[in-house]
C-alpha atoms as one frame of an Amber mdcrd trajectory, in Angstrom:
protein
  58.854  51.642 -80.391  57.323  51.344 -83.899  53.670  51.980 -84.588  51.336
  49.126 -85.473  49.972  49.138 -89.032  46.263  49.786 -89.504  44.472  46.409
 -89.460  42.308  47.355 -92.460  45.455  48.138 -94.459  46.997  44.793 -93.477
  43.875  42.922 -94.623  43.788  44.905 -97.891  47.473  44.098 -98.447  46.789
  40.408 -97.817  43.865  40.381-100.266  46.001  42.103-102.922  48.880  39.624
-102.528  48.956  36.724-105.032  47.724  33.463-103.548  47.234  29.847-104.648
  44.565  27.320-103.682  46.065  24.036-102.476  44.537  20.660-103.372  41.521
  19.535-105.365  38.036  20.323-104.102  36.769  17.279-102.204  33.232  17.597
-100.877  32.104  16.021 -97.597  28.664  15.856 -95.971  28.211  18.553 -93.346
  27.812  16.846 -89.966  25.228  19.339 -88.708  23.073  19.420 -91.868  22.582
  16.411 -94.129  21.388  18.600 -97.003  24.738  20.447 -97.232  28.260  19.549
 -98.290  31.454  21.439 -97.484  35.145  21.542 -98.270  38.044  23.480 -96.808
  41.411  24.204 -98.409  44.631  25.955 -97.576  45.348  29.179 -99.469  49.084
  29.886 -99.731  50.488  33.407-100.149  53.073  33.194-102.939  55.282  36.008
-101.644  55.546  34.440 -98.206  54.863  37.876 -96.652  51.659  36.701 -94.979
  50.593  33.509 -93.287  48.294  31.147 -95.176  44.500  31.372 -95.089  41.666
  28.857 -95.341  38.949  28.808 -97.974  35.686  27.246 -96.785  33.006  26.353
 -99.323  29.479  25.093 -98.681  26.710  24.026-101.042  23.095  23.007-100.508
  22.451  19.722-102.294  18.858  20.177-103.457  17.758  23.800-103.168  16.757
  25.689-106.308  18.021  28.231-107.023  21.363  26.795-105.931  22.680  28.044
-102.595  26.458  28.354-102.044  28.768  29.884 -99.478  32.388  31.005 -99.956
  34.438  32.229 -96.981  38.095  33.255 -96.785  39.416  32.991 -93.227  42.708
  34.617 -92.302  44.131  34.979 -88.808  40.868  33.619 -87.427  38.705  36.288
 -89.100  36.254  35.928 -91.978  37.749  38.595 -94.217  35.789  37.925 -97.418
  32.472  36.147 -97.885  30.137  35.470-100.755  26.615  34.190-100.081  24.911
  32.961-103.241  21.102  32.810-103.028  21.037  32.850 -99.209  17.901  31.732
 -97.421  17.660  34.922 -95.354  18.105  38.640 -95.878  21.161  40.526 -94.648
  20.624  43.829 -92.834  23.211  46.560 -93.412  23.477  48.570 -90.209  25.156
  51.631 -91.736  22.484  52.195 -94.393  19.572  50.518 -92.590  18.791  48.526
 -95.731  18.271  44.834 -96.377  19.885  42.728 -99.099  17.915  39.602 -99.954
  19.885  38.015-102.777  23.444  37.062-103.573  25.908  39.354-101.843  29.531
  39.896-100.855  30.719  40.801 -97.369  34.155  42.120 -96.516  35.864  42.562
 -93.171  35.575  44.579 -90.976  32.077  46.021 -91.494  30.352  42.947 -93.003
  28.075  45.205 -95.048  26.352  43.254 -97.828  27.204  44.313-101.388  24.602
  42.861-103.810  25.697  40.904-106.879  22.982  40.347-109.484  24.921  38.018
-111.782  23.583  34.535-112.556  26.565  32.160-112.473  27.041  28.457-111.874
  29.185  27.171-108.999  32.429  27.281-110.988  31.625  30.831-112.113  31.054
  32.002-108.533  34.260  30.295-107.351  36.154  32.008-110.171  34.630  35.382
-109.201  35.481  34.836-105.527  39.047  33.786-106.264  39.448  36.748-108.619
  38.367  39.188-105.925  40.688  37.538-103.366  43.585  37.154-105.854  43.629
  33.350-105.476  44.834  31.249-108.413  43.470  27.768-108.983  43.895  25.312
-111.835  40.947  23.845-113.768  41.802  20.310-112.620  41.436  21.407-108.966
  37.732  22.059-109.503  35.092  19.497-108.638  31.440  20.530-108.619  29.356
  19.875-105.510  27.475  16.535-105.731  24.052  18.081-106.286  21.067  15.783
-106.072  18.553  15.926-108.866  15.046  14.593-108.736  12.962  13.259-111.562
   9.304  13.958-111.067   6.645  11.701-112.528   3.724  13.267-114.301   0.344
  11.693-113.575  -1.260  10.272-116.693
């Protein structure tokens, strides 16, 4: 009877394998929160060695600074996440420290790794896809439908 491969090694192998995002981003209102939109897309592994994954994206419509979420789900597990300007801090159990800004989380420990860059939505998607080895074409991108407000100044 053969031995089972280490799960961490399997996830690392999956992340290293070349992948492609399917379809154009198409944002929908989130049913549980009217101030958010979301989209979900299939991520195909080009080698065929691994089953496909899902990429879930969320965006807050009005919050400044902009708040985004990027999650890669494979075999039912959230294996890579990026929280941009989250509304709450993340507590790292192993170091007993808190991370309050933009951060990455990777399976299995979910420890937050801070990222101090200031990017727009496309820039963060590009960074996320680069880390997960996911290719996408420029015409697949569609920015979230952010709402902007014009404030009147009293005279």
